Coordinates of C-alpha atoms and ligand atoms in Angstrom, one line a residue:
M1 CA 108.4 97.7 119.3
S2 CA 107.8 100.2 116.9
T3 CA 107.8 99.1 113.2
N4 CA 108.4 102.0 111.4
I5 CA 111.1 100.6 109.3
K6 CA 109.9 97.6 107.2
H7 CA 112.6 96.2 104.9
R8 CA 111.9 94.6 101.7
T9 CA 113.1 90.9 101.9
V10 CA 113.4 87.7 100.0
I11 CA 114.0 84.9 102.3
M12 CA 115.7 81.7 100.8
L13 CA 116.0 78.5 102.6
D14 CA 116.7 74.6 102.1
P15 CA 114.9 71.8 103.9
E16 CA 117.4 71.4 106.9
L17 CA 115.7 70.9 110.1
D18 CA 116.9 74.2 111.5
D19 CA 115.5 76.4 108.3
L20 CA 112.2 75.0 109.7
N21 CA 112.9 76.5 113.0
T22 CA 114.4 79.9 111.3
I23 CA 111.0 80.3 109.6
V24 CA 108.7 80.0 112.5
R25 CA 110.9 82.7 114.0
Y26 CA 110.8 84.7 110.8
L27 CA 107.1 84.6 110.6
L28 CA 106.7 85.9 114.1
Y29 CA 108.7 88.8 113.2
S30 CA 106.8 88.9 109.8
N31 CA 105.4 92.5 110.9
H32 CA 108.5 93.9 110.6
F33 CA 109.2 93.0 106.8
H34 CA 107.7 93.5 103.5
T35 CA 108.3 90.0 102.6
E36 CA 108.2 89.7 99.0
G37 CA 109.5 86.0 98.4
I38 CA 109.9 83.0 100.2
I39 CA 112.1 80.8 98.1
Y40 CA 113.3 77.2 98.5
S41 CA 116.7 76.9 96.9
S42 CA 119.6 74.4 96.7
S43 CA 122.9 74.0 98.7
R44 CA 125.6 71.5 98.9
Y45 CA 123.6 70.0 102.0
H46 CA 120.2 69.8 100.4
W47 CA 119.0 69.5 96.3
R48 CA 116.2 67.6 95.0
G49 CA 117.5 66.6 91.4
D50 CA 115.7 67.4 88.2
G51 CA 113.1 64.5 88.8
Q52 CA 114.3 62.8 85.7
G53 CA 117.1 60.6 87.6
T54 CA 120.1 62.5 86.5
R55 CA 122.8 61.4 88.6
F56 CA 124.9 64.5 89.9
L57 CA 128.4 64.5 89.1
G58 CA 129.7 67.4 90.9
E59 CA 130.8 67.7 94.6
S60 CA 128.3 68.4 97.5
E61 CA 127.9 67.1 101.3
H62 CA 127.4 63.7 99.6
S63 CA 130.7 63.4 98.0
D64 CA 132.3 64.5 101.5
L65 CA 130.8 61.2 103.0
G66 CA 131.9 59.1 100.1
I67 CA 128.5 58.6 98.5
G68 CA 127.4 58.9 95.0
P69 CA 127.0 60.0 92.5
I70 CA 123.3 60.2 93.3
T71 CA 120.3 61.8 91.8
C72 CA 119.3 63.9 95.0
W73 CA 120.5 64.7 98.6
R74 CA 118.3 65.3 101.6
W75 CA 115.4 66.8 100.0
D76 CA 112.0 64.5 99.7
E77 CA 109.9 65.3 96.7
D78 CA 107.1 66.2 99.0
S79 CA 109.3 68.4 101.2
R80 CA 106.7 71.4 102.1
F81 CA 107.7 72.9 105.4
I82 CA 107.7 76.4 104.2
E83 CA 103.8 75.9 103.3
E84 CA 103.3 74.2 106.5
A85 CA 104.9 76.9 108.5
V86 CA 102.8 79.2 106.6
D87 CA 99.5 77.2 107.5
I88 CA 100.6 77.6 111.1
Y89 CA 100.9 81.3 110.9
A90 CA 97.3 81.2 109.1
K91 CA 96.3 79.5 112.3
V92 CA 97.6 82.3 114.6
Y93 CA 97.3 85.3 112.1
Q94 CA 94.5 86.7 114.4
N95 CA 96.1 86.6 117.8
L96 CA 99.3 87.9 116.9
S97 CA 97.5 91.1 115.1
I98 CA 95.9 91.7 118.4
H99 CA 99.5 92.3 119.7
A100 CA 101.2 94.1 117.1
E101 CA 100.3 95.7 114.0
G102 CA 101.5 95.0 110.5
Y103 CA 101.4 91.2 110.3
P104 CA 100.8 90.3 106.6
H105 CA 97.7 88.5 105.9
P106 CA 98.7 84.7 105.5
S107 CA 97.6 84.7 101.4
E108 CA 100.3 87.6 100.9
L109 CA 102.9 85.0 102.1
R110 CA 101.4 82.2 100.5
E111 CA 101.4 83.3 97.0
R112 CA 105.1 84.5 97.2
I113 CA 106.4 81.1 98.0
F114 CA 108.4 79.7 94.8
N115 CA 110.7 77.0 94.1
G116 CA 114.1 78.5 92.9
N117 CA 116.9 76.5 91.5
I118 CA 116.8 73.3 93.5
A119 CA 117.5 70.7 91.3
F120 CA 121.3 70.5 91.9
P121 CA 123.7 72.5 94.0
G122 CA 125.2 75.7 92.2
D123 CA 123.4 75.2 89.1
L124 CA 122.7 78.2 87.0
S125 CA 121.6 76.5 84.0
H126 CA 117.6 77.0 84.1
C127 CA 115.6 79.8 85.0
T128 CA 112.8 78.9 87.7
Q129 CA 110.0 80.1 89.2
G130 CA 111.9 81.5 92.3
S131 CA 115.0 83.1 89.8
E132 CA 112.1 84.9 87.8
H133 CA 110.4 86.2 90.8
L134 CA 113.4 87.4 92.4
M135 CA 114.6 89.0 88.9
R136 CA 111.6 90.9 88.7
L137 CA 111.9 92.1 92.3
I138 CA 115.3 93.5 91.7
L139 CA 114.1 95.1 88.4
D140 CA 111.2 96.8 90.1
D141 CA 111.0 100.6 90.7
E142 CA 110.1 100.1 94.4
P143 CA 112.5 102.6 96.5
G144 CA 114.9 101.5 99.0
P145 CA 117.1 98.4 99.2
L146 CA 115.9 94.6 98.5
Y147 CA 117.2 92.2 101.2
V148 CA 117.9 88.8 99.7
L149 CA 118.2 86.5 102.8
T150 CA 119.9 83.1 102.2
G151 CA 120.2 80.2 104.6
T152 CA 121.0 78.0 101.8
G153 CA 123.1 78.2 98.3
Q154 CA 123.0 81.4 96.2
S155 CA 122.3 79.8 92.8
T156 CA 118.6 81.3 92.8
I157 CA 120.4 84.7 92.9
G158 CA 123.0 84.1 90.8
R159 CA 120.4 82.7 88.4
A160 CA 118.3 85.9 88.4
L161 CA 121.5 88.2 88.1
K162 CA 122.6 86.1 85.1
S163 CA 119.1 86.4 83.5
I164 CA 119.4 90.1 83.9
E165 CA 123.0 90.1 82.5
E166 CA 121.7 87.8 79.4
R167 CA 118.8 90.4 78.8
Y168 CA 120.6 93.9 79.0
L169 CA 124.6 93.2 78.7
H170 CA 124.7 94.5 75.0
T171 CA 122.0 97.0 75.3
E172 CA 122.0 101.0 76.0
K173 CA 120.2 100.2 79.4
W174 CA 122.9 98.1 80.7
E175 CA 124.8 100.9 82.7
N176 CA 121.7 102.1 84.5
I177 CA 120.5 98.8 85.1
Y178 CA 124.2 97.5 86.3
N179 CA 124.1 100.7 88.7
K180 CA 120.4 100.3 89.7
V181 CA 121.0 96.5 90.6
S182 CA 124.3 97.0 92.5
A183 CA 123.0 99.8 94.4
K184 CA 119.9 98.2 95.3
V185 CA 120.5 94.6 96.3
I186 CA 122.1 93.6 99.7
I187 CA 122.8 89.9 100.1
Q188 CA 122.8 88.8 103.5
S189 CA 124.1 85.1 103.9
F190 CA 124.8 82.3 106.1
G191 CA 128.0 81.4 104.6
D192 CA 128.4 80.4 100.9
Q193 CA 126.8 77.2 100.7
D194 CA 127.2 76.5 96.9
G195 CA 130.1 78.9 96.0
I196 CA 127.9 80.7 93.7
Y197 CA 128.8 84.1 95.3
E198 CA 132.4 83.1 95.0
T199 CA 132.5 81.9 91.4
Y200 CA 129.8 84.1 89.8
I201 CA 128.3 86.9 91.7
H202 CA 131.3 88.5 93.2
P203 CA 133.0 88.2 89.9
N204 CA 130.6 89.8 87.8
W205 CA 128.7 92.0 90.4
P206 CA 131.3 93.1 92.6
N207 CA 129.5 96.3 93.9
I208 CA 126.3 94.1 95.3
R209 CA 126.8 94.6 98.9
F210 CA 127.0 90.9 100.4
R211 CA 127.1 90.9 104.3
Q212 CA 128.3 87.5 105.9
M213 CA 126.1 86.5 108.5
A214 CA 127.5 83.3 109.6
T215 CA 127.1 82.9 113.5
T216 CA 127.6 79.9 115.8
I217 CA 125.1 81.1 118.4
W218 CA 122.2 80.5 116.0
G219 CA 123.4 77.0 115.0
Y220 CA 124.0 73.7 116.0
F221 CA 127.2 74.5 118.0
A222 CA 125.4 77.1 119.9
R223 CA 126.5 75.4 123.5
S224 CA 130.0 76.3 122.8
V225 CA 129.6 79.9 122.6
V226 CA 126.3 81.1 124.6
Q227 CA 127.1 83.2 127.4
P228 CA 126.9 81.5 131.0
E229 CA 123.9 83.3 132.0
D230 CA 122.0 82.5 128.5
R231 CA 122.7 78.7 128.9
H232 CA 119.4 77.9 130.4
Y233 CA 117.9 79.3 127.2
L234 CA 119.0 76.1 125.4
S235 CA 118.0 73.4 128.0
A236 CA 115.1 70.9 127.8
A237 CA 113.1 72.9 130.5
W238 CA 113.2 76.2 129.3
I239 CA 112.6 75.3 125.8
K240 CA 109.5 73.2 126.9
E241 CA 108.1 75.7 128.9
N242 CA 108.5 78.8 126.5
I243 CA 108.9 77.5 122.9
S244 CA 107.8 73.7 122.2
S245 CA 104.8 73.5 124.4
V246 CA 103.4 77.0 123.3
G247 CA 100.7 76.4 120.5
P248 CA 101.0 75.2 116.9
F249 CA 104.5 76.9 116.3
G250 CA 105.8 75.5 119.4
E251 CA 104.7 72.1 118.2
F252 CA 106.1 72.6 115.0
Y253 CA 109.6 73.6 116.2
R254 CA 112.3 71.0 116.2
V255 CA 114.0 70.1 119.2
W256 CA 116.2 67.3 120.5
G257 CA 114.5 63.6 120.7
D258 CA 111.2 65.1 119.1
G259 CA 110.8 62.0 117.0
K260 CA 110.6 64.0 113.8
Y261 CA 112.8 63.9 110.7
M262 CA 112.9 66.1 107.6
H263 CA 113.6 63.5 104.9
K264 CA 113.4 59.8 104.7
N265 CA 116.8 57.8 104.7
D266 CA 118.8 61.0 105.9
I267 CA 121.8 59.5 107.3
T268 CA 123.0 63.1 109.0
D269 CA 119.9 63.8 110.7
Y270 CA 119.4 61.6 114.1
F271 CA 118.3 64.5 116.1
G272 CA 114.6 63.1 116.4
F273 CA 115.7 60.1 118.4
K274 CA 116.0 59.7 122.1
Y275 CA 117.5 57.4 124.6
L276 CA 119.8 56.3 121.8
T277 CA 123.7 56.2 122.4
A278 CA 126.1 57.4 119.8
N279 CA 127.2 53.8 119.0
Q280 CA 123.7 52.7 118.8
L281 CA 123.1 55.6 116.3
K282 CA 126.0 54.4 114.3
A283 CA 124.8 50.9 114.2
L284 CA 121.7 52.3 112.8
G285 CA 123.7 53.9 110.1
Y286 CA 123.9 57.6 111.0
S287 CA 126.8 59.9 110.3
L288 CA 127.5 61.3 113.7
W289 CA 129.0 64.8 112.7
Y290 CA 127.6 66.6 115.8
K291 CA 129.8 65.0 118.9
D292 CA 127.1 64.7 121.7
I293 CA 123.6 63.5 122.2
E294 CA 121.6 66.4 124.1
E295 CA 119.1 66.1 126.6
P296 CA 115.6 65.3 124.8
G297 CA 113.6 68.6 124.2
S298 CA 116.6 71.1 124.3
W299 CA 117.9 73.4 121.6
I300 CA 119.0 71.9 118.3
S301 CA 119.5 74.8 116.0
E302 CA 118.4 77.7 114.0
G303 CA 121.3 78.1 111.8
D304 CA 119.9 80.8 109.6
T305 CA 118.1 83.0 111.8
S306 CA 120.8 85.6 112.0
M307 CA 120.5 86.6 108.4
F308 CA 117.2 88.4 109.2
M309 CA 117.9 89.6 112.9
N310 CA 119.7 92.7 112.1
L311 CA 116.5 93.7 110.3
I312 CA 114.1 93.6 113.0
D313 CA 113.1 97.0 114.1
N314 CA 114.3 96.6 117.7
G315 CA 116.0 100.1 117.7
L316 CA 119.5 98.6 117.4
E317 CA 119.3 99.9 113.6
G318 CA 121.7 96.8 112.8
H319 CA 120.9 97.1 108.8
V320 CA 122.6 100.6 108.7
D321 CA 126.0 99.0 108.4
A322 CA 127.6 95.5 108.7
S323 CA 129.8 97.2 111.3
Y324 CA 126.8 98.5 113.4
G325 CA 126.0 95.0 114.9
G326 CA 122.7 93.9 116.6
W327 CA 120.5 90.6 117.2
G328 CA 122.1 89.2 113.9
G329 CA 125.7 89.9 114.9
R330 CA 128.4 92.2 113.7
N331 CA 130.9 92.3 111.0
G332 CA 133.7 92.4 113.6
K333 CA 134.7 91.5 117.1
D334 CA 133.3 92.1 120.4
I335 CA 135.0 92.0 123.7
A336 CA 133.3 89.4 126.0
P337 CA 133.2 89.9 129.7
D338 CA 136.5 87.6 130.1
G339 CA 138.3 90.1 127.9
V340 CA 138.3 88.0 124.8
A341 CA 137.2 89.9 121.5
S342 CA 135.5 87.3 119.2
K343 CA 133.0 87.3 116.5
D344 CA 131.1 84.7 118.5
Y345 CA 130.3 87.5 121.2
A346 CA 129.1 90.0 119.0
S347 CA 126.2 87.6 118.4
A348 CA 125.8 85.7 121.3
R349 CA 125.7 89.0 123.6
W350 CA 121.9 89.3 122.5
F351 CA 120.9 85.8 122.5
G352 CA 119.0 86.2 125.9
A353 CA 117.0 89.3 124.8
C354 CA 116.2 87.4 121.4
Q355 CA 115.1 84.3 123.4
R356 CA 112.8 86.1 125.5
D357 CA 111.4 88.0 122.5
F358 CA 110.7 84.9 120.8
A359 CA 109.1 83.3 123.8
A360 CA 106.8 86.6 124.1
R361 CA 105.8 86.2 120.8
L362 CA 105.0 82.5 120.7
Q363 CA 102.8 83.6 123.8
W364 CA 101.0 86.0 121.3
T365 CA 100.3 83.3 118.9
V366 CA 98.0 81.7 121.9
T367 CA 96.8 84.9 123.7
P368 CA 93.7 86.3 122.3
E369 CA 93.5 89.3 124.8
Y370 CA 96.0 92.2 124.3
K371 CA 96.0 92.5 128.2
Q372 CA 97.1 89.0 128.9
A373 CA 100.5 89.0 127.1
N374 CA 103.5 91.2 127.3
H375 CA 104.4 93.9 125.0
H376 CA 107.6 95.9 124.3
P377 CA 108.8 98.8 126.0
I378 CA 109.0 102.0 124.0
I379 CA 111.6 104.3 123.7
E380 CA 111.5 107.5 122.3
L381 CA 114.7 109.6 121.5
I382 CA 114.5 113.2 122.2
N383 CA 117.7 114.0 120.9
T384 CA 118.4 113.0 117.2
E385 CA 119.6 109.9 116.4
S386 CA 122.9 111.4 115.6
A387 CA 124.7 114.4 116.8
I388 CA 128.3 115.9 116.3
V389 CA 130.4 116.5 119.4
A390 CA 133.8 117.9 120.0
P391 CA 136.8 116.3 121.8
G392 CA 136.4 117.1 125.8
Q393 CA 132.6 118.2 125.3
T394 CA 130.0 116.6 127.7
I395 CA 126.7 115.6 125.9
T396 CA 123.6 114.6 127.5
L397 CA 121.3 112.2 125.7
K398 CA 117.7 112.0 126.5
A399 CA 114.9 109.3 125.9
I400 CA 111.4 109.0 126.9
A401 CA 110.8 105.5 128.3
R402 CA 107.4 103.8 129.0
D403 CA 105.7 100.3 128.8
P404 CA 102.4 99.7 127.2
D405 CA 101.5 97.2 129.8
G406 CA 102.6 99.5 132.8
H407 CA 105.5 97.4 133.8
H408 CA 108.6 98.9 135.3
L409 CA 111.3 99.4 133.3
S410 CA 115.2 98.9 133.9
V411 CA 117.0 101.5 131.7
N412 CA 120.4 101.2 130.6
W413 CA 122.9 103.2 129.3
W414 CA 125.9 102.1 127.3
Q415 CA 128.5 102.7 125.0
Y416 CA 128.6 100.1 122.3
E417 CA 132.5 100.6 122.1
E418 CA 133.1 97.7 119.4
A419 CA 130.6 99.3 116.8
G420 CA 132.1 102.7 117.1
A421 CA 135.3 104.1 115.4
Y422 CA 136.9 105.9 118.5
P423 CA 138.8 102.7 119.7
G424 CA 138.3 103.7 123.6
Q425 CA 135.9 103.9 126.5
V426 CA 133.7 107.0 126.7
E427 CA 132.8 107.7 130.3
L428 CA 129.0 108.1 131.4
I429 CA 129.1 110.6 133.9
S430 CA 125.7 111.0 135.1
L431 CA 122.1 109.5 134.8
D432 CA 119.1 111.7 135.6
E433 CA 115.3 110.6 135.6
V434 CA 113.8 113.6 134.6
I435 CA 110.1 113.9 135.6
E436 CA 108.9 116.9 133.7
K437 CA 108.7 116.3 130.2
E438 CA 110.2 119.8 129.3
A439 CA 112.8 119.1 131.4
T440 CA 112.6 122.2 133.4
Q441 CA 113.9 120.7 136.5
T442 CA 116.2 117.5 137.0
Y443 CA 116.2 115.2 139.9
P444 CA 119.6 113.6 140.2
F445 CA 118.8 109.7 140.5
D446 CA 120.5 107.5 142.6
V447 CA 123.4 106.7 140.4
P448 CA 125.1 103.3 140.9
A449 CA 128.8 103.2 141.0
P450 CA 130.4 105.0 138.1
N451 CA 131.5 102.6 135.3
S452 CA 132.3 104.0 132.2
L453 CA 130.4 101.1 130.1
N454 CA 127.0 101.3 131.8
L455 CA 124.6 103.1 133.8
S456 CA 121.1 102.0 134.8
H457 CA 118.2 103.1 136.6
L458 CA 114.6 101.4 137.4
I459 CA 111.6 103.9 136.2
Q460 CA 108.1 103.2 137.1
D461 CA 106.1 105.6 134.7
E462 CA 106.7 107.1 131.7
V463 CA 109.7 109.7 132.2
I464 CA 112.4 110.9 130.4
T465 CA 115.7 109.2 131.1
A466 CA 118.9 111.3 130.5
C467 CA 122.6 110.2 130.5
T468 CA 125.8 112.4 130.1
F469 CA 128.6 111.1 128.3
N470 CA 132.0 112.7 128.6
I471 CA 133.8 112.8 125.0
P472 CA 137.4 111.9 125.5
T473 CA 139.9 114.8 124.7
D474 CA 141.9 112.1 122.4
T475 CA 139.0 111.7 120.0
V476 CA 139.4 112.9 116.5
K477 CA 137.5 114.1 113.6
G478 CA 135.3 111.8 111.9
Q479 CA 135.4 109.1 114.8
T480 CA 132.4 107.7 115.9
I481 CA 130.7 106.7 119.4
H482 CA 127.5 104.4 119.4
C483 CA 125.6 105.2 122.4
I484 CA 122.8 102.6 123.2
V485 CA 119.7 103.0 125.6
E486 CA 118.0 99.8 126.5
A487 CA 114.5 99.4 128.6
I488 CA 113.8 95.9 129.8
D489 CA 110.3 95.5 131.5
H490 CA 110.1 93.8 134.8
C491 CA 107.8 90.6 134.2
K492 CA 108.1 87.1 133.9
I493 CA 109.6 87.1 130.4
P494 CA 111.2 90.5 130.2
L495 CA 111.2 92.2 126.6
T496 CA 114.2 94.5 125.7
S497 CA 113.7 97.6 123.3
Y498 CA 116.7 99.9 122.1
K499 CA 117.6 103.3 120.6
R500 CA 121.2 104.0 119.1
I501 CA 122.7 107.5 119.0
V502 CA 125.8 107.6 117.0
L503 CA 127.9 110.7 118.0
T504 CA 130.3 111.7 115.2
V505 CA 133.3 113.6 116.5
D506 CA 134.1 117.1 114.7
D507 CA 137.3 119.1 115.9
E508 CA 135.5 122.0 117.2
Ligands
CA1 CA1 120.0 76.3 105.8
CA2 CA1 105.8 95.3 128.6

């Protein structure tokens, strides 16, 4: 997997047990990001209080449960799960660096951990280390977007923007600053967990791009949307073999019945218990908001993971636009194999590939020899990543696929129908394996039964794979067709790499 594109990121978390799982996965992909900040922030589910015993009179999860006013909610003073995760990263950094380039030195990450606005939910009244750091990043002159990823509330972001407003609003610099900030900041958020986007950010900074990244597949309710063929990736057996038994990150990762908890006396967190029934948990005072008791060792949640998954440089280019889609889902509905269109399928369709990728990276953390672990197939496009096509035209797209470990590859070509503006299916009319790189001669491959959505073949060495698409005659100027080529290696934990080619229709 190449890491040509490294997006600048600031990631914000609260001490929910699934944020702990999210930061584990994020750190395993930290070679794909320029991580500029990892910031604790409050939400309506977690806030630390001001340390002075002030009772919070507003609403949050506690008031939903009929509790309060209280001085803090589900946030212990000594909560340091981000630092703990980075300490583990430091232990496995050498191994990770053997398997992929670009992992940041642990000290770089450590020095970028800050407390943001954590005292109360949705509280913009005070500047914090986190909000000041974010403000500096927003105002700096580094090129490109700054992705502000939040799996918690948005008060730290709101405070940073408010500080910029207070400093520049009535100055001659305001117009430039306002335009710069609006063009630079992209917020990718799981929900709006304290209402600050709605009440402050959007009204005052309407041109800042906001991408809603809430999904079900990454959360506590993943079992309700997982595809049947991926269900085992949530099971105790698979998680134990591939995740929780693999090195210090695996041990840190939260699973059902692991005996751990994030906060003392948290009545909503009973996931660490095993062999207790719902009634027994209720008798202990727990609020059972998740309906079932799952198998010990199985998946709990990684609720906020979707906020960064489209920034991973896996070839899907999901960051380009919220309509593109990728491992973090898509701002739109995808059509599942049962014919039902849903936003859930737009994220769940990738889950198997994501879990296998996670498992392979965890293997990297415990494997000091490059040859002892699996690595991603490499796909290079021979055509450009975009092309202009005309109605009725046939176009052959080509890519070189190979595997750094010498694995055989299954190469699939398909149309990501929902991501394109053309509302129909494009016929894939042939698939070739081109032995000579110069493409002087082509050898027809044993093409599976024609299927307008997917053609695939098995390749055994570095070859050109070429797929011919028949552009429908009813396409019109400006419509787009998204073509995906993916390569999956043949080994115990297969890895998938992609490239996307966007065809744009012109009328001639
Ligand atoms: Ca969270
Ligand atoms: Ca491989």
